Amino acid sequence: MATNTELVRRACLLGLLAVPSAWSQSGFAVLSHEPGSWPAILASVGFEPRPPAEAGIFVLRPGSSGSPQWDERVRQGAFLILEGESSLAGSFGFRPGEERIRAASVEEARLPELSIVWQKPLELPRFELPAGARIFARERWTGAPLLAGFPRGQGAVLWVAADPGERGYERFPYLIHALRDLGLDPPFRSARLWAFFDYGHRARVDPEYFAPRWRSAGIAALHVSAWHFFEPDPERDAYLRQLIEACHRHGVLVYAWLELPHVSEEFWRRRPECREKTALLQDAHLDWRKLINLLDRDCSGAVQSGVKDLIIRFDWDGVNLAELYFESLRGLEAPARFTPMNGRFRELFRRQAGFDPIEIFGARRDPESARKVLEFRAETAARLQEEWLAALDLLRRAKPHLDLVLTHIDDRFDARMKDALGADSARMLPLAQRYDFTFLVEDPATVWHLGPSRYTEIARRYQRSSSSAGRLGIDINIVERYQDVYPTRQQTGTELLQQIRHAASAFPRVALYFEKSILAPDLPLLSPAAAVVGKAERLRNGLLVDSPHGVGVPSTGPVLVNGKPWPVADESVVWLPAGSHYIEAARAWPPVRVLDFNGELLSAAVSGGGAVALTYKSSSRALARISRKPARLLINGMEAVLETAGPGAVLLPRGANVAVIRAE
Amino acid sequence: MALAAEHFEKAWRLKPERRRVLVDLGRALQALGRPEEAMAALLAASRGGEAHAAEAARRFLPARYPYVYEFRQALALDPGNVELRRELAFLLLQMDLRDEAEAELQIVTGTAPDDQLGAAQLGFLYLARNVAAAAMPLLDRALKGPDAELANRVRAVLRQPQLAGSGLPAQPLAEAFEVKLMAERSYSAGYLKDALRYLHAARRLDPSDFTVPLKLGWTYNILRQDRDAFEWFGVARRSPDRLVAQEAAGAWRNLRPEHAPVRFSAWFLPVYSSRWRDVFSYGQLRTEWNWRRLPVRPYLSENSVVLAVGAASRTWQGLTFWGEAGSAVSYLDRRVLPDYRGGVALWRTFGHPIFFETVYDGVYVSRLGDNLLLYAQNRAGYNLPPVRGLANLQSRLYWNGNLTVDSRREPWANAFETGPGFRFGWVGPSYSFLLSVDYLRGRYTVGRGNPFPPRFSDLRVSLWYGYQY
């Protein structure tokens, strides 16, 4: 069996003297028999394990021996990650001193105020660093460096004081970020993420500033809290229109996010008779939501009328019907939070079961009675959801481009949700084809503390029972968790990147709640984390890439895809359709390019006379940003009205189509 | 704010596992200007439970380490906080308040039977007091617990082999550190036998730590087991740490004359006597192999070389017995004569700077007609302070009173003499250089057949140079 030292020596002999290309940097090799969590860390943004001769990133764990070849290799472009104490780390100037420190809390230079706490403290030597090394993280109380590095030549060295932990994020959330700061660029991009936008938290943001940032972070659609705009208000309405226009101009779709049975503050105030009741018969004002009794015909009619007006009044691309069931996560345990208990619900139940459902909190505490109430409640929630899906589907007559999304708490991985909330996905999934909606599974708060790999299991349970697996999505809540979780209360850094990666690998669509809670350092890495690639291989002078949903490949020049000039590329990324494609350098840019496309690209071609042809499908409108001013649009061979959002963004119809866009 | 503090405390009492509420309580109390209560809440939050809350509490705690009374106030607020109580116990141990520490650890092990660390520590304390019956059940808890590192630490103290538990490698260095800590606590508290046990365990766990043999040396030295002390100082003087090596080497040199397995010594004593109008030179070269106190030594004597094998007792209360058997080779006429000698020597000094010194030598010499001589030298005087400017020059003024008798009543060997003297010189760890000047008035006590006048005066100037290694 070869020792670590032998492995390192072999790596030096085999491939380290070869000049790396950008592609070789996308492969990593952990030169140790115990790779630890390094593969999970590096894979979170798409780096793949490679043999040492093909790798551009090398992880050398404690005890690795020094060699002058490493310095030369780094100068030629290798990225070297050194863990802990070793003669190699010492040769680069990272040497342990005599003082020992207790490390339990980390101060990250990019976010000093962020509380990063290790569940289990470590005793470590205080290391000396080479002159000029940049310190990325320190121990909070002693200031001892824990993560540092420096660029050298075309490569860089990153040193980390200790094992990153079993999952890769327990101690140093921003390892990938540090590598990026040192010049290491992840290999792929995705532009398919969804994100929620809560106007209550973002009332004053400048849409023109944020829209391009959202798009470059890979966000394809923004789901905007629509209840803030339920009642017309000139100032607010103007802001929302500005937001939608800015998003469209920069290639971001905008969905109306509804949180029924919460309607709006104003509706709650104006229609007290419509307020939902808890099992204590109090008005159901639970947390921030003020719930309305949608079983009452008058109240429901008023809400439906208001929603219709809301959808028609703004240029939405879709509607997200979210969390339309009852409260609360504590179920029968908490009558003060248990809904519904409005008069209509009680009457309907009494007619069917012969007793008042509220009695289960009083005279009827037997399990059978409770079961009857809970089943009836789940049926009621499903009936409400279907009624509302049908109502929204009707709106497609006026706005045929509207996409529909049903955000539904997971009740398959965490089966307690059905009784707690009345949420029953088994009743809703069969409706996906009838109403053509995306079923967005909400990650329940009860399992937020579990690791990122839970998404694979959640997806498996839904795919098994859904005939439209292609319309499944997962909603990741990026918020402070109430559980005792480490190292950060809220997902950030490697943990978040791994979550996105697992979710994107398991589900066709990933939504993030919410865009404001995503910490600034994470924003540039969302797109690489969401980019799923089945296979990527360097062949001759090009790259063969196989991806399930399409992917962006960083490239600064023109390219040929499958031997033909490729028109879907901006100055830094080439966007490929799903499937296997061969990409190689070309001599010149096509006369017209699609700089950004928000839809599922099936194929693209340069068409004669300054035109570009796109074959795509999209559950809502699709947006294409063109490098030159568009002049004409053909859809499936027919002349179509050229709808634009700003100078270069063309709105394309919903569905599967062939669009030819001709530039002036 | 007072209402907030009240409700934070109530909320925390309802959900004591929510340690963040304790932090909030501490902050509210700080804002209310109740620093001691705030300290208690924050200190309680900073130990045990959620690491997030502990770190948050640290932001509001002073940089200094808490006092014992603050620990006690925090425990009054949060009596079930095992980590806090255990840390108080460790603090008390550091302060040598062993009984109080034991009491806290008893509460820890009573309220939290799963707390392996508390059980192990209490077990160690019982073990140190030789209460093995009480210690072993506690140490068993640690041995059977899930903490493989702690279990190995216990094994180290119990001199059991280390095990790699739960797939985790044993960490002898960490254990050595802990055991060494225990040794230092025992040493500081005066429990020297416990200290020795811990130090030997630490030495086994981490042979590269030379402070452990140094400490072993001092501990044996205090216990008056200088033979062991000498061996451990010898180990420690090879330390790569200069300070450790220096300290150990100094102690080793001091003990070497008594305990080195091979010892070389030489002395040279030229004496001028006006009475005999001659210079007498005595000298000895000696190599000793310290084989269970059986030295073997050749040396120079009188006008002959004596090659001998001898034995000497170890000096006890200034008393030494010795005996030799060998051959004397005259370096004047090269005659070889059998030579057997034996004797007893007593050397005692009392007082400083005013001193009284007495030296008695009883010698049997076969070569001088099987004669038995007794020479008693007594000196009383004053040791002058050393002169630092002259490399600690030492000097003394004294009065002599000497008596010589023998079994054959030889006139030259029976006399009494008295008079003043002065001695000065330098004495180091392995050498001595002394010059003595004595003026003595004497009288022979055997008149028959005595060719000398009955009274005599004698000015003696002698130089002593000794070296040993």
Coordinates of N, CA and C in Angstrom, one line a residue, chain A residues 102 104-105 112-115 117-119 123 139-141 482 484-489, chain B residues 15 17-18 20 46 49-61 177-178 241:
Chain A
R102 N -7.5 27.3 22.0 CA -8.7 26.6 21.9 C -9.6 27.3 20.9
A104 N -13.0 27.6 18.9 CA -14.5 27.2 18.9 C -15.3 28.2 18.1
S105 N -14.7 29.4 17.9 CA -15.5 30.4 17.2 C -14.6 31.1 16.1
P112 N -17.4 39.6 9.3 CA -16.9 39.4 10.7 C -18.0 39.3 11.7
E113 N -19.1 39.8 11.4 CA -20.2 39.7 12.4 C -20.9 38.4 12.4
L114 N -20.7 37.6 11.4 CA -21.4 36.3 11.3 C -20.9 35.4 12.4
S115 N -21.9 34.8 13.2 CA -21.5 33.9 14.2 C -21.2 32.5 13.6
V117 N -19.7 29.1 14.8 CA -19.4 28.4 16.1 C -19.2 26.9 15.8
W118 N -18.1 26.4 16.3 CA -17.9 24.9 16.2 C -18.6 24.2 17.3
Q119 N -19.3 23.1 17.0 CA -20.0 22.4 18.0 C -19.0 21.8 19.0
E123 N -8.3 22.0 20.0 CA -7.1 22.6 20.5 C -6.1 22.6 19.4
E139 N -9.4 32.7 14.5 CA -10.1 32.3 15.8 C -10.6 33.6 16.4
R140 N -11.9 33.6 16.8 CA -12.5 34.9 17.2 C -11.8 35.6 18.4
W141 N -11.4 34.8 19.4 CA -11.0 35.4 20.7 C -9.5 35.6 20.7
Y482 N -34.4 27.1 14.0 CA -34.6 27.1 15.4 C -33.9 26.0 16.1
D484 N -30.6 23.6 17.1 CA -29.3 23.8 17.5 C -28.3 23.3 16.5
V485 N -28.0 24.1 15.5 CA -27.3 23.7 14.3 C -25.9 24.4 14.3
Y486 N -25.0 23.8 13.6 CA -23.6 24.3 13.5 C -23.1 24.2 12.1
P487 N -22.2 25.1 11.7 CA -21.5 26.2 12.5 C -22.3 27.5 12.5
T488 N -23.3 27.6 11.6 CA -24.1 28.9 11.5 C -25.5 28.6 11.6
R489 N -26.2 29.5 12.2 CA -27.7 29.3 12.4 C -28.4 29.2 11.0
Chain B
K15 N -38.0 26.6 29.8 CA -37.3 25.9 28.8 C -35.8 26.0 29.1
E17 N -33.3 24.3 28.4 CA -32.4 23.9 27.3 C -32.1 25.1 26.4
R18 N -33.0 26.1 26.4 CA -32.8 27.3 25.5 C -31.8 28.3 26.2
R20 N -29.9 30.4 25.0 CA -29.9 31.8 24.5 C -30.7 32.7 25.3
S46 N -22.5 30.5 29.3 CA -21.2 30.3 28.5 C -20.7 28.9 28.7
G49 N -24.5 23.2 27.2 CA -25.6 23.5 26.3 C -25.2 23.9 24.9
E50 N -26.0 24.8 24.3 CA -25.7 25.2 23.0 C -24.4 25.9 22.8
A51 N -23.6 25.5 21.9 CA -22.3 26.2 21.7 C -22.5 27.6 21.2
H52 N -23.6 27.8 20.4 CA -23.9 29.1 19.9 C -24.2 30.1 21.0
A53 N -25.0 29.6 22.0 CA -25.3 30.5 23.2 C -24.1 30.7 24.0
A54 N -23.2 29.7 24.1 CA -22.0 29.8 24.9 C -21.1 30.9 24.3
E55 N -21.0 30.9 23.0 CA -20.1 31.9 22.3 C -20.8 33.2 22.4
A56 N -22.1 33.3 22.2 CA -22.8 34.6 22.4 C -22.6 35.2 23.7
A57 N -22.6 34.3 24.8 CA -22.4 34.8 26.1 C -21.0 35.3 26.3
R58 N -20.0 34.7 25.7 CA -18.6 35.1 25.8 C -18.4 36.6 25.3
R59 N -19.3 37.0 24.4 CA -19.1 38.3 23.9 C -19.4 39.4 25.0
F60 N -20.2 39.0 26.0 CA -20.6 39.9 27.0 C -19.9 39.7 28.3
L61 N -19.1 38.6 28.4 CA -18.3 38.3 29.6 C -17.0 39.1 29.6
F177 N -0.5 15.0 28.6 CA -0.7 16.4 29.1 C -1.6 16.4 30.3
E178 N -2.7 15.6 30.2 CA -3.7 15.6 31.3 C -3.0 14.9 32.6
D241 N 15.4 21.2 25.2 CA 15.1 22.6 25.7 C 16.2 23.0 26.6

